[in-house]
Amino acid sequence: MMRSHYSGDVTAATIDTDITVCGWVHRRRDHGGVIFIDLRDRSGLVQVVFDPDEPDIFAVAEDLRSEYVIQVTGRVRHRPQGTVNASLASGEVEIYTTELTVLNASETPPLQLDETENVGDAARLRYRYVELRKPRMQRHMQLRAQVTRAVRKALDDQGFLDIETPILTRATPEGARDYLVPSRTQPGHFFALPQSPQLFKQLLMVSGMDRYYQIARCFRDEDLRADRQPEFTQIDIEASFVDADDIMAINETMIRALFADVLGVALPDPFPRMSYAEAMRRFGSDKPDLRIDLELVDIADLVADAEFKVFSGPANSDSGRVAVLRVPGGASLTRKQIDDYTDFVGRYGARGLAYVKVNDAAAGRDGLASPILKFLSDEAVDGIMARSGAADGDLLFFGADRATVVNDALGALRVRLGHDLGRVAGEWAPLWVVDWPMFEYDPDAKRWEALHHPFTAPAVDDPEALRADPESALSQAYDMVLNGTEVGGGSVRIHTPEMQQAAFDVLGVPREAAEEKFGFLLEALKYGAPPHAGIAFGLDRLVMLMAGADSIREVIAFPKTQTATDLLTGAPGLADNAQLRELGIRLRTTGKAEG
Amino acid sequence: MMRSHYSGDVTAATIDTDITVCGWVHRRRDHGGVIFIDLRDRSGLVQVVFDPDEPDIFAVAEDLRSEYVIQVTGRVRHRPQGTVNASLASGEVEIYTTELTVLNASETPPLQLDETENVGDAARLRYRYVELRKPRMQRHMQLRAQVTRAVRKALDDQGFLDIETPILTRATPEGARDYLVPSRTQPGHFFALPQSPQLFKQLLMVSGMDRYYQIARCFRDEDLRADRQPEFTQIDIEASFVDADDIMAINETMIRALFADVLGVALPDPFPRMSYAEAMRRFGSDKPDLRIDLELVDIADLVADAEFKVFSGPANSDSGRVAVLRVPGGASLTRKQIDDYTDFVGRYGARGLAYVKVNDAAAGRDGLASPILKFLSDEAVDGIMARSGAADGDLLFFGADRATVVNDALGALRVRLGHDLGRVAGEWAPLWVVDWPMFEYDPDAKRWEALHHPFTAPAVDDPEALRADPESALSQAYDMVLNGTEVGGGSVRIHTPEMQQAAFDVLGVPREAAEEKFGFLLEALKYGAPPHAGIAFGLDRLVMLMAGADSIREVIAFPKTQTATDLLTGAPGLADNAQLRELGIRLRTTGKAEG
């Protein structure tokens, strides 16, 4: 090997030994006629000294510039007193150079490696190989590798088999747009890139593989408004002869092992569980961040008779909700801050943000300050104060609208306030959200939609019961939520053709369409499908959370832009006509049709 | 969990305990009024007994048919004497059933699970989920998972980071046809699916990741004549600050660990090495199977003056070769067998297969039998006998043609004879083939082609030396060969822009084309690229060899046919016009152009 040590391993234990290190010129200082280089490799930095007493080496060292790649042999010695750097593993020592080889030169890099540098995203993606040299990105890539390693170990230890499923496959039922791949051998036909291995993992259970996992690449051709990528990675898991409790236990074990191994963090055992209904009621969210102690309180019954139509309207509507969010100490919020929060909830569809400041709770109405007080009866005000537990110095925010708007707006406001007011307690709050509705009604399309996916098993065993009352049917689905982010979701699957047909019927999938799209799965269920259940975790998001990063692009080596472009390689690129002809396709050019 | 034990764990140690197993009805026998079921799960079989003394259970058991999915609780007991099955882990015991639940019924499966059944490939691919239930396929999938686990462990232990590279990317330089993916956000542009992560792994080295690996899906849109798949899996490895010896040592360590962990096989340490030139000379192959002790011997000098033009022509040509393959004991081959071998070498381009039978070596020409003897001088005959070491009872086969034809034909014949005549000694013969030529001349295209790929470093350090004499330039490439199959190949890479440009120049890549296709790599080499080297193993082929299977389809869960069709899901399928319009493409229909 070209090196005897990584930079980070050159500690005081190596003093007085001759070693060889390889890496990049991170920083150079000339001081007192001596050249000092911080040499960087994957493990960190080490200080290298070039002394004019070694004139041949010194002459070469004089030409060294940032990001030159060098090999240095020398003797490790203590740094002079007063120059020890306690923040480095190698901070007590330096290498007195006796041999220097320049392995490669470097032009001035287009990005500085200084973390504080503020360069546009475009340059950082275009020169990703320089960006990835930064200690932060090195740490992220190392963390990601540690995470997948720990995940694999936890699953291997629990008897799961790593099995690969196809990338060139059929359209999948996840609902987003598929990437298509034209077939050359069957012109006019297309493969789809999988949005998930869902159908294949179910087929593996029908195959008797018993326990499957895969760290699987998935693809969605969506508009990337949020922090998404056209290709992303999923920890994909499925097991046979298990129920929801079993699969939750298996995956808690995995996630606990992961946090213990990689971060040294002990997560709770077991994770708390909460029904979907409770999560929506208390937190306005199906992925509540339990580190934040603010909660929504329903007050529809208290304001149902109010003349204030903004409240009484939703209070008397089946689809409405009126709720209050108590903010301890919030009475000190300024008008400007409240205006900001009003704008914020507006993004979630709320048409305003009513509030009450509690100056003196004991003084009743007189101790309160609010533009809406005059619309509410004394009874209503007293009821709201009592139920919300309002105390002096608090502020109450109100939401009154369709339930979905109230939940979205107050749910988001709750999280925002939690961060703004420093009410985030503890570092990690995992949670299972369970007892999901099986379907939700889409009033525009006038039909039932699957809240998870159409292969999710209902809580009822009888297909007729599902058909009879889809509205109140609960599913055997479960989401793992971590700090307010959904990191994983799954369900017990339907394993009989009768129940699968009932689910398609409720969803209004015509039998021919079901046959055309999922016929092979329906057929497989006829030949001895075992009961099975599974889950999938978003690896990118999980690693992002563990890294404390703010975007999944921070934990993906070569991410794409919001327009699904790879600025480094220039993908997507042009294709030549001969190849398109082989694929049986042509470009849809402006008006002109080719021959 | 629904089960307390897997079938394979129900051994004599569990006798007199109550257990629960889950699985499939593998075989049913009714004997003496009692029903016996072989229950199958991933771990194997266990015998389950239904006694008429338990009438409720017995009644349910009477309806059980093949591939029903059941859950059985009962007490483990010894099988009656004389009915022990030593071939099963559970062969000494049976379960006396006290509870039976039918978890799912099954129609009569389209494939029988009997291994001896001879069903067409199409049915086995269409009902892959039944095929995968067969013990052979269960074993293959388990072996594959064990292999990837051992590979990951060996690489993790050596400091390699598992890093994912993009699937939606640019055309790669491997030379096969790319699969294309139309971009919706940039109509008229296409992603390519990677033929390998070659460029990205080099960029990861430029990024300072130091040691990378990935078990990576790769794609080639080729005609699948041979045992190939449109998507396949590669163990992809790259390291910085290493030379060829280092990377070979790292990978030997990995492969040895793999064979030891998974098969309990001790491979040699170190693996033997052989130059490309020696491999071609002695075995007519760049991937010789060293388990076979037959070798080619050059005799061009002995027959250069012969009147027999079939020999003297190639013997006097720069591109020709005349060689003999001695087959010990081959004199007993029949005329029919020799005719078969003649047909066989014909497939490799040989226009005949001259031979000499050695009946009595001491008798000189009179002791030999051959149609070609009369064309050869005594000197030539004596020389051939002496150099080949021919002994009584041997047969000599001759190859005389362009060297490539002789190598292909005699190289293949050598392997065929080795198997036919039982001359395959030992089970595993790994080998490194090194010192490859950098380029080979394509006489049709009249240009140099890279024998590996254009990023392979030459043995020379000076770009000018490479330009001056491409013909004799050797590369720093290495292939790992196992039992005559290339399982892995790699090289030290070029790490300076000057050398990379020289390689492109020799290959006749116009500068603009190099810039267009690989500009981002050329640019990256300017900013401090470290010396680096890597390798890639074909995982499917490696697992196939380890499983003793005869096709990579045997070790891939969901393979495609030779026409790149997935008979299970029906991929590729049709796409709707709206989606094609979004992608800016249309089908090239017969004559008619759409609006």
Coordinates of C-alpha atoms in Angstrom, one line a residue, chain A residues 149-329:
Chain A
R149 CA -24.4 -1.8 7.4
A150 CA -26.3 -1.7 10.7
V151 CA -29.7 -2.2 9.0
R152 CA -28.4 -5.2 7.1
K153 CA -26.9 -6.7 10.3
A154 CA -30.1 -6.3 12.2
L155 CA -32.1 -7.9 9.4
D156 CA -29.7 -10.7 8.7
D157 CA -29.7 -11.5 12.4
Q158 CA -33.5 -11.8 12.3
G159 CA -33.4 -14.2 9.4
F160 CA -34.2 -11.9 6.5
L161 CA -32.8 -12.7 3.1
D162 CA -31.4 -10.0 0.9
I163 CA -33.1 -10.6 -2.5
E164 CA -32.9 -8.3 -5.6
T165 CA -36.0 -7.5 -7.6
P166 CA -36.1 -6.1 -11.1
I167 CA -35.5 -2.5 -12.1
L168 CA -36.9 -3.0 -15.6
T169 CA -40.4 -3.9 -14.8
R170 CA -44.1 -3.1 -15.1
A171 CA -45.9 0.1 -14.0
T172 CA -46.3 -0.1 -10.3
P173 CA -49.4 0.9 -8.3
E174 CA -47.9 3.6 -6.1
G175 CA -49.8 6.4 -7.9
A176 CA -46.9 8.6 -9.0
R177 CA -45.7 9.0 -12.6
D178 CA -43.5 6.2 -13.8
Y179 CA -40.2 6.5 -15.6
L180 CA -40.5 4.6 -18.9
V181 CA -37.9 2.6 -20.8
P182 CA -38.6 1.8 -24.4
S183 CA -38.0 -1.8 -25.3
R184 CA -35.9 -2.5 -28.4
T185 CA -36.9 -6.1 -28.8
Q186 CA -40.6 -5.2 -28.5
P187 CA -41.0 -1.8 -30.2
G188 CA -43.9 0.2 -28.9
H189 CA -43.6 -1.4 -25.5
F190 CA -42.1 0.1 -22.4
F191 CA -40.6 -1.1 -19.1
A192 CA -41.4 1.0 -16.1
L193 CA -38.8 1.7 -13.4
P194 CA -40.3 0.6 -10.1
Q195 CA -41.8 3.1 -7.7
S196 CA -41.3 0.4 -5.1
P197 CA -40.7 -3.4 -5.1
Q198 CA -44.2 -3.8 -3.6
L199 CA -45.6 -6.4 -5.9
F200 CA -42.3 -8.4 -6.2
K201 CA -41.9 -8.5 -2.4
Q202 CA -45.4 -9.9 -2.1
L203 CA -44.6 -12.5 -4.8
L204 CA -41.5 -13.4 -2.8
M205 CA -43.8 -14.2 0.1
V206 CA -46.0 -16.3 -2.2
S207 CA -42.7 -17.9 -3.2
G208 CA -42.0 -19.1 0.4
M209 CA -39.0 -16.9 0.9
D210 CA -40.4 -16.1 4.3
R211 CA -38.4 -13.1 5.2
Y212 CA -37.1 -10.7 2.6
Y213 CA -35.3 -7.4 2.6
Q214 CA -33.6 -5.2 0.0
I215 CA -32.0 -1.8 0.1
A216 CA -33.8 -0.9 -3.1
R217 CA -33.6 1.9 -5.6
C218 CA -37.0 3.4 -6.4
F219 CA -38.1 5.9 -9.0
R220 CA -40.8 8.6 -9.3
D221 CA -41.1 11.0 -12.1
E222 CA -42.7 13.8 -10.1
D223 CA -42.3 17.5 -9.9
L224 CA -39.7 17.9 -7.2
R225 CA -41.1 20.8 -5.3
A226 CA -40.3 19.3 -1.9
D227 CA -37.0 17.8 -0.9
R228 CA -37.3 14.8 -3.2
Q229 CA -35.2 13.1 -5.8
P230 CA -36.3 11.2 -8.9
E231 CA -34.4 8.2 -7.6
F232 CA -34.4 7.4 -4.0
T233 CA -33.6 4.4 -1.8
Q234 CA -35.9 2.4 0.3
I235 CA -35.2 -0.2 3.1
D236 CA -37.8 -2.7 1.8
I237 CA -39.0 -5.5 4.1
E238 CA -41.6 -8.2 4.0
A239 CA -42.2 -11.2 6.2
S240 CA -44.7 -14.2 6.1
F241 CA -46.7 -15.7 9.0
V242 CA -46.5 -12.4 10.9
D243 CA -49.1 -9.9 12.1
A244 CA -48.8 -6.2 12.5
D245 CA -47.4 -6.5 16.1
D246 CA -44.7 -8.9 14.9
I247 CA -43.5 -6.7 12.1
M248 CA -43.6 -3.6 14.3
A249 CA -41.5 -5.5 16.8
I250 CA -39.0 -6.7 14.2
N251 CA -38.6 -3.1 12.8
E252 CA -38.3 -1.5 16.2
T253 CA -35.5 -3.9 16.9
M254 CA -33.8 -2.9 13.7
I255 CA -34.2 0.9 14.3
R256 CA -33.1 0.6 17.9
A257 CA -30.0 -1.4 16.9
L258 CA -29.3 1.2 14.2
F259 CA -29.4 4.1 16.6
A260 CA -27.4 2.3 19.2
D261 CA -24.7 1.1 16.8
V262 CA -24.3 4.2 14.7
L263 CA -25.2 7.1 17.1
G264 CA -24.9 5.5 20.5
V265 CA -28.5 6.5 21.2
A266 CA -30.9 4.4 23.2
L267 CA -34.4 4.7 21.7
P268 CA -37.4 3.7 23.9
D269 CA -38.4 0.1 24.0
P270 CA -41.1 -0.3 22.9
F271 CA -41.9 2.7 20.8
P272 CA -45.1 4.5 21.8
R273 CA -48.2 3.9 19.6
M274 CA -51.0 6.2 18.7
S275 CA -54.0 5.8 16.5
Y276 CA -54.4 7.9 13.4
A277 CA -57.5 9.4 15.0
E278 CA -55.7 10.5 18.1
A279 CA -52.8 11.9 16.2
M280 CA -55.1 14.0 14.1
R281 CA -57.1 15.2 17.1
R282 CA -54.2 16.1 19.4
F283 CA -51.6 17.2 16.9
G284 CA -53.4 17.9 13.6
S285 CA -51.0 15.5 11.9
D286 CA -50.6 11.9 11.0
K287 CA -46.9 12.3 11.8
P288 CA -46.7 14.2 15.0
D289 CA -43.5 15.4 16.5
L290 CA -43.8 14.3 20.1
R291 CA -40.8 16.3 21.2
I292 CA -43.1 19.4 21.1
D293 CA -45.5 19.6 24.0
L294 CA -48.2 21.8 22.3
E295 CA -51.5 20.2 21.6
L296 CA -54.8 21.0 19.8
V297 CA -58.0 21.0 21.8
D298 CA -61.4 20.6 20.2
I299 CA -64.0 23.3 21.1
A300 CA -66.7 22.9 18.4
D301 CA -69.3 22.0 21.0
L302 CA -68.5 25.2 22.9
V303 CA -69.0 27.5 19.9
A304 CA -71.7 25.7 18.0
D305 CA -74.2 28.3 19.0
A306 CA -72.0 31.3 18.6
E307 CA -73.2 34.1 16.3
F308 CA -69.6 34.2 15.1
K309 CA -70.1 32.3 11.8
V310 CA -66.4 31.8 11.4
F311 CA -66.6 29.4 14.4
S312 CA -70.2 28.2 14.4
G313 CA -70.1 27.3 10.7
P314 CA -67.4 24.7 10.9
A315 CA -68.6 23.7 14.4
N316 CA -71.9 22.6 12.9
S317 CA -70.4 20.9 9.8
D318 CA -69.6 17.2 9.6
S319 CA -66.4 18.0 7.7
G320 CA -65.6 20.9 9.9
R321 CA -63.3 21.4 12.9
V322 CA -62.8 24.1 15.5
A323 CA -59.8 23.8 17.7
V324 CA -57.5 25.8 19.9
L325 CA -53.8 25.6 20.3
R326 CA -52.6 26.9 23.7
V327 CA -49.1 28.5 23.6
P328 CA -47.7 28.8 27.1
G329 CA -46.0 32.2 27.5

